[in-house]
Tab-separated table of N, CA and C in Angstrom:
chain	number	residue	atom	x	y	z
A	442	UNK	N	-22.524	-1.748	27.370
A	442	UNK	CA	-21.278	-1.611	27.185
A	442	UNK	C	-20.664	-2.140	26.191
A	443	UNK	N	-20.414	-1.446	25.341
A	443	UNK	CA	-19.081	-1.918	24.345
A	443	UNK	C	-17.854	-2.570	24.648
A	444	UNK	N	-17.513	-3.731	24.336
A	444	UNK	CA	-16.290	-4.271	24.684
A	444	UNK	C	-15.417	-3.847	23.918
A	445	UNK	N	-15.444	-2.645	23.449
A	445	UNK	CA	-14.454	-1.804	22.387
A	445	UNK	C	-13.938	-0.646	23.268
A	446	UNK	N	-15.157	-0.142	24.095
A	446	UNK	CA	-14.810	0.652	25.225
A	446	UNK	C	-14.409	0.281	26.375
A	447	UNK	N	-15.417	-0.689	26.837
A	447	UNK	CA	-14.766	-1.293	28.420
A	447	UNK	C	-14.390	-2.709	28.103
A	448	UNK	N	-13.336	-2.916	29.091
A	448	UNK	CA	-12.800	-4.227	29.425
A	448	UNK	C	-12.518	-4.107	30.955
A	449	UNK	N	-13.191	-5.873	30.931
A	449	UNK	CA	-13.017	-6.307	32.715
A	449	UNK	C	-11.665	-6.971	32.758
A	450	UNK	N	-10.570	-6.627	33.639
A	450	UNK	CA	-9.647	-7.595	33.636
A	450	UNK	C	-9.679	-8.078	35.337
A	451	UNK	N	-9.207	-9.524	35.264
A	451	UNK	CA	-9.282	-10.186	36.668
A	451	UNK	C	-7.830	-10.837	36.807
A	452	UNK	N	-6.883	-9.983	37.308
A	452	UNK	CA	-5.846	-10.600	37.500
A	452	UNK	C	-5.485	-11.879	38.062
A	453	UNK	N	-4.991	-12.830	37.745
A	453	UNK	CA	-4.718	-14.142	38.806
A	453	UNK	C	-3.866	-13.685	40.148
A	454	UNK	N	-3.573	-15.017	40.989
A	454	UNK	CA	-2.344	-14.673	41.703
A	454	UNK	C	-1.254	-14.241	41.150
A	455	UNK	N	-0.626	-13.548	41.773
A	455	UNK	CA	0.853	-12.884	40.920
A	455	UNK	C	1.867	-14.134	40.988
A	456	UNK	N	2.654	-13.940	40.164
A	456	UNK	CA	3.683	-15.250	39.555
A	456	UNK	C	4.841	-14.690	40.528
A	457	UNK	N	5.780	-15.720	40.393
A	457	UNK	CA	7.067	-15.425	41.384
A	457	UNK	C	7.517	-14.322	40.627
A	458	UNK	N	7.902	-14.395	39.573
A	458	UNK	CA	8.421	-13.123	38.741
A	458	UNK	C	7.680	-11.917	39.144
A	459	UNK	N	6.443	-11.436	39.380
A	459	UNK	CA	5.370	-10.853	39.545
A	459	UNK	C	5.698	-10.192	41.012
A	460	UNK	N	6.240	-11.541	41.930
A	460	UNK	CA	6.190	-10.984	43.533
A	460	UNK	C	7.109	-10.058	43.745
A	461	UNK	N	8.545	-10.101	42.863
A	461	UNK	CA	9.538	-9.248	43.038
A	461	UNK	C	9.361	-7.934	42.311
A	462	UNK	N	8.151	-7.408	41.351
A	462	UNK	CA	8.053	-6.304	40.818
A	462	UNK	C	8.040	-5.265	41.957
A	463	UNK	N	7.546	-3.916	41.287
A	463	UNK	CA	6.736	-3.261	41.956
A	463	UNK	C	5.422	-3.629	41.552
A	464	UNK	N	4.515	-3.331	42.865
A	464	UNK	CA	3.309	-3.905	42.964
A	464	UNK	C	2.482	-3.541	41.989
A	465	UNK	N	2.331	-2.360	41.730
A	465	UNK	CA	1.423	-1.396	40.410
A	465	UNK	C	2.432	-2.113	38.860
A	466	UNK	N	2.955	-2.794	38.858
A	466	UNK	CA	3.678	-3.147	37.782
A	466	UNK	C	2.810	-3.870	36.936
A	467	UNK	N	2.078	-4.713	37.460
A	467	UNK	CA	1.085	-5.994	37.053
A	467	UNK	C	0.145	-5.097	36.715
A	468	UNK	N	-0.497	-3.825	37.128
A	468	UNK	CA	-1.731	-3.399	36.363
A	468	UNK	C	-1.407	-2.498	35.359
A	469	UNK	N	-0.249	-2.061	35.056
A	469	UNK	CA	0.501	-1.289	33.924
A	469	UNK	C	-0.073	-1.671	32.427
A	470	UNK	N	0.332	-2.863	32.208
A	470	UNK	CA	-0.088	-3.152	30.589
A	470	UNK	C	-1.692	-3.513	30.309
A	471	UNK	N	-2.594	-3.184	31.720
A	471	UNK	CA	-4.040	-3.182	31.291
A	471	UNK	C	-4.390	-2.269	31.361
A	472	UNK	N	-4.065	-0.696	31.855
A	472	UNK	CA	-4.303	0.588	32.165
A	472	UNK	C	-4.982	1.022	30.828
A	473	UNK	N	-6.270	2.026	30.817
A	473	UNK	CA	-7.011	2.348	29.690
A	473	UNK	C	-6.100	3.702	28.796
A	474	UNK	N	-6.301	3.265	27.472
A	474	UNK	CA	-6.126	4.425	26.593
A	474	UNK	C	-6.439	5.274	26.673
A	475	UNK	N	-6.637	6.378	25.642
A	475	UNK	CA	-7.976	7.326	25.834
A	475	UNK	C	-8.987	6.855	25.106
A	476	UNK	N	-10.072	7.114	25.881
A	476	UNK	CA	-11.485	6.686	25.473
A	476	UNK	C	-11.948	5.272	25.826
A	477	UNK	N	-10.990	4.751	26.481
A	477	UNK	CA	-11.476	3.335	27.155
A	477	UNK	C	-11.849	3.280	28.653
A	478	UNK	N	-12.324	2.283	29.065
A	478	UNK	CA	-12.389	2.334	30.460
A	478	UNK	C	-11.684	0.483	30.593
A	479	UNK	N	-11.299	0.882	31.997
A	479	UNK	CA	-10.883	-0.685	32.335
A	479	UNK	C	-11.690	-0.859	33.907
A	480	UNK	N	-12.228	-1.964	34.058
A	480	UNK	CA	-12.581	-2.058	35.281
A	480	UNK	C	-11.609	-3.605	36.044
A	481	UNK	N	-11.315	-3.418	37.276
A	481	UNK	CA	-10.590	-4.361	37.533
A	481	UNK	C	-11.042	-5.099	38.486
A	482	UNK	N	-11.833	-6.275	38.116
A	482	UNK	CA	-12.308	-7.294	38.760
A	482	UNK	C	-11.711	-7.857	40.307
A	483	UNK	N	-10.305	-7.701	40.363
A	483	UNK	CA	-9.756	-7.429	41.753
A	483	UNK	C	-8.765	-6.346	41.755
A	484	UNK	N	-9.323	-5.338	43.077
A	484	UNK	CA	-8.886	-4.040	42.484
A	484	UNK	C	-7.476	-4.044	42.935
A	485	UNK	N	-6.615	-2.811	43.044
A	485	UNK	CA	-5.353	-2.802	42.914
A	485	UNK	C	-4.960	-2.277	44.359
A	486	UNK	N	-5.834	-2.140	45.010
A	486	UNK	CA	-6.181	-1.962	46.478
A	486	UNK	C	-5.729	-3.593	47.277
A	487	UNK	N	-6.352	-4.544	46.572
A	487	UNK	CA	-6.307	-5.717	47.535
A	487	UNK	C	-5.138	-6.276	48.225
A	488	UNK	N	-4.027	-5.926	47.819
A	488	UNK	CA	-2.806	-5.976	48.634
A	488	UNK	C	-3.071	-5.326	50.160
A	489	UNK	N	-3.452	-4.665	50.550
A	489	UNK	CA	-3.731	-4.265	52.050
A	489	UNK	C	-4.779	-5.152	52.451
A	490	UNK	N	-5.541	-5.722	51.492
A	490	UNK	CA	-6.292	-6.528	52.317
A	490	UNK	C	-6.710	-8.155	51.945
A	491	UNK	N	-6.993	-8.488	50.954
A	491	UNK	CA	-7.144	-9.914	50.469
A	491	UNK	C	-5.966	-10.529	50.025
A	492	UNK	N	-5.069	-10.012	49.534
A	492	UNK	CA	-3.561	-10.670	49.487
A	492	UNK	C	-2.632	-10.744	50.522
A	493	UNK	N	-2.904	-9.739	52.027
A	493	UNK	CA	-2.390	-10.112	52.907
A	493	UNK	C	-3.094	-11.281	53.932
A	494	UNK	N	-4.133	-11.323	53.684
A	494	UNK	CA	-5.261	-12.702	54.262
A	494	UNK	C	-4.630	-14.113	53.750
A	495	UNK	N	-4.708	-13.834	52.335
A	495	UNK	CA	-4.196	-15.211	51.438
A	495	UNK	C	-3.000	-15.700	51.441
A	496	UNK	N	-2.294	-14.941	52.242
A	496	UNK	CA	-0.640	-15.222	51.932
A	496	UNK	C	0.118	-14.928	50.441
A	497	UNK	N	-0.510	-13.801	49.930
A	497	UNK	CA	0.242	-13.642	48.896
A	497	UNK	C	1.349	-12.550	48.647
A	498	UNK	N	0.818	-11.815	50.066
A	498	UNK	CA	2.189	-10.795	50.466
A	498	UNK	C	2.414	-10.857	51.827
A	499	UNK	N	3.728	-10.544	52.170
A	499	UNK	CA	4.076	-10.429	53.482
A	499	UNK	C	3.620	-9.152	54.743
A	500	UNK	N	3.371	-9.474	55.790
A	500	UNK	CA	3.049	-8.132	56.414
A	500	UNK	C	3.889	-6.864	55.895
A	501	UNK	N	5.101	-7.054	55.560
A	501	UNK	CA	5.906	-5.724	55.483
A	501	UNK	C	5.691	-5.443	54.210
A	502	UNK	N	5.342	-6.128	53.181
A	502	UNK	CA	5.033	-5.611	51.860
A	502	UNK	C	3.228	-4.956	51.920
A	503	UNK	N	2.534	-5.244	52.639
A	503	UNK	CA	1.517	-4.831	52.733
A	503	UNK	C	1.279	-3.039	53.704
A	504	UNK	N	2.349	-3.095	54.562
A	504	UNK	CA	2.548	-2.093	55.282
A	504	UNK	C	3.287	-0.980	54.173
A	505	UNK	N	4.447	-1.486	53.352
A	505	UNK	CA	4.775	-1.208	52.651
A	505	UNK	C	3.974	-0.041	51.183
A	506	UNK	N	3.006	-0.933	50.937
A	506	UNK	CA	1.978	-0.642	49.996
A	506	UNK	C	1.208	0.440	50.651
A	507	UNK	N	0.885	0.370	51.609
A	507	UNK	CA	0.171	1.362	52.380
A	507	UNK	C	0.660	2.957	52.552
A	508	UNK	N	1.822	2.406	53.202
A	508	UNK	CA	2.610	3.629	52.861
A	508	UNK	C	3.005	4.826	51.738
A	509	UNK	N	2.751	3.873	50.702
A	509	UNK	CA	2.918	4.904	49.368
A	509	UNK	C	1.641	5.161	48.456
A	510	UNK	N	0.652	4.564	48.657
A	510	UNK	CA	-0.761	5.308	48.197
A	510	UNK	C	-0.836	6.367	48.802
A	511	UNK	N	-1.583	6.931	47.914
A	511	UNK	CA	-2.107	8.245	48.152
A	511	UNK	C	-3.160	8.361	49.245
A	512	UNK	N	-3.053	9.214	50.248
A	512	UNK	CA	-3.827	9.333	51.740
A	512	UNK	C	-4.881	10.232	51.026
A	513	UNK	N	-6.459	9.799	51.711
A	513	UNK	CA	-7.435	10.206	51.040
A	513	UNK	C	-8.111	11.108	52.126
A	514	UNK	N	-8.435	12.300	51.325
A	514	UNK	CA	-8.287	13.769	52.097
A	514	UNK	C	-9.742	13.801	52.860
A	515	UNK	N	-10.617	12.770	52.637
A	515	UNK	CA	-12.135	12.570	52.846
A	515	UNK	C	-12.051	11.712	54.431
């Protein structure tokens, strides 16, 4: 896996500023361009599980996140 094509991103706990942003904003600067692959070591859906358990987000924010993500048809 060439580092010119593949990147692994592991975002740390959100900063105070990031806590006030829309959840997906943290990931936007790291999204891939054409011909690139980005692997997030900590997935965008952590808000629904890990962040809730670790106290990085409130129950209200976790519920809001679950209401805004697309539902699986499977």
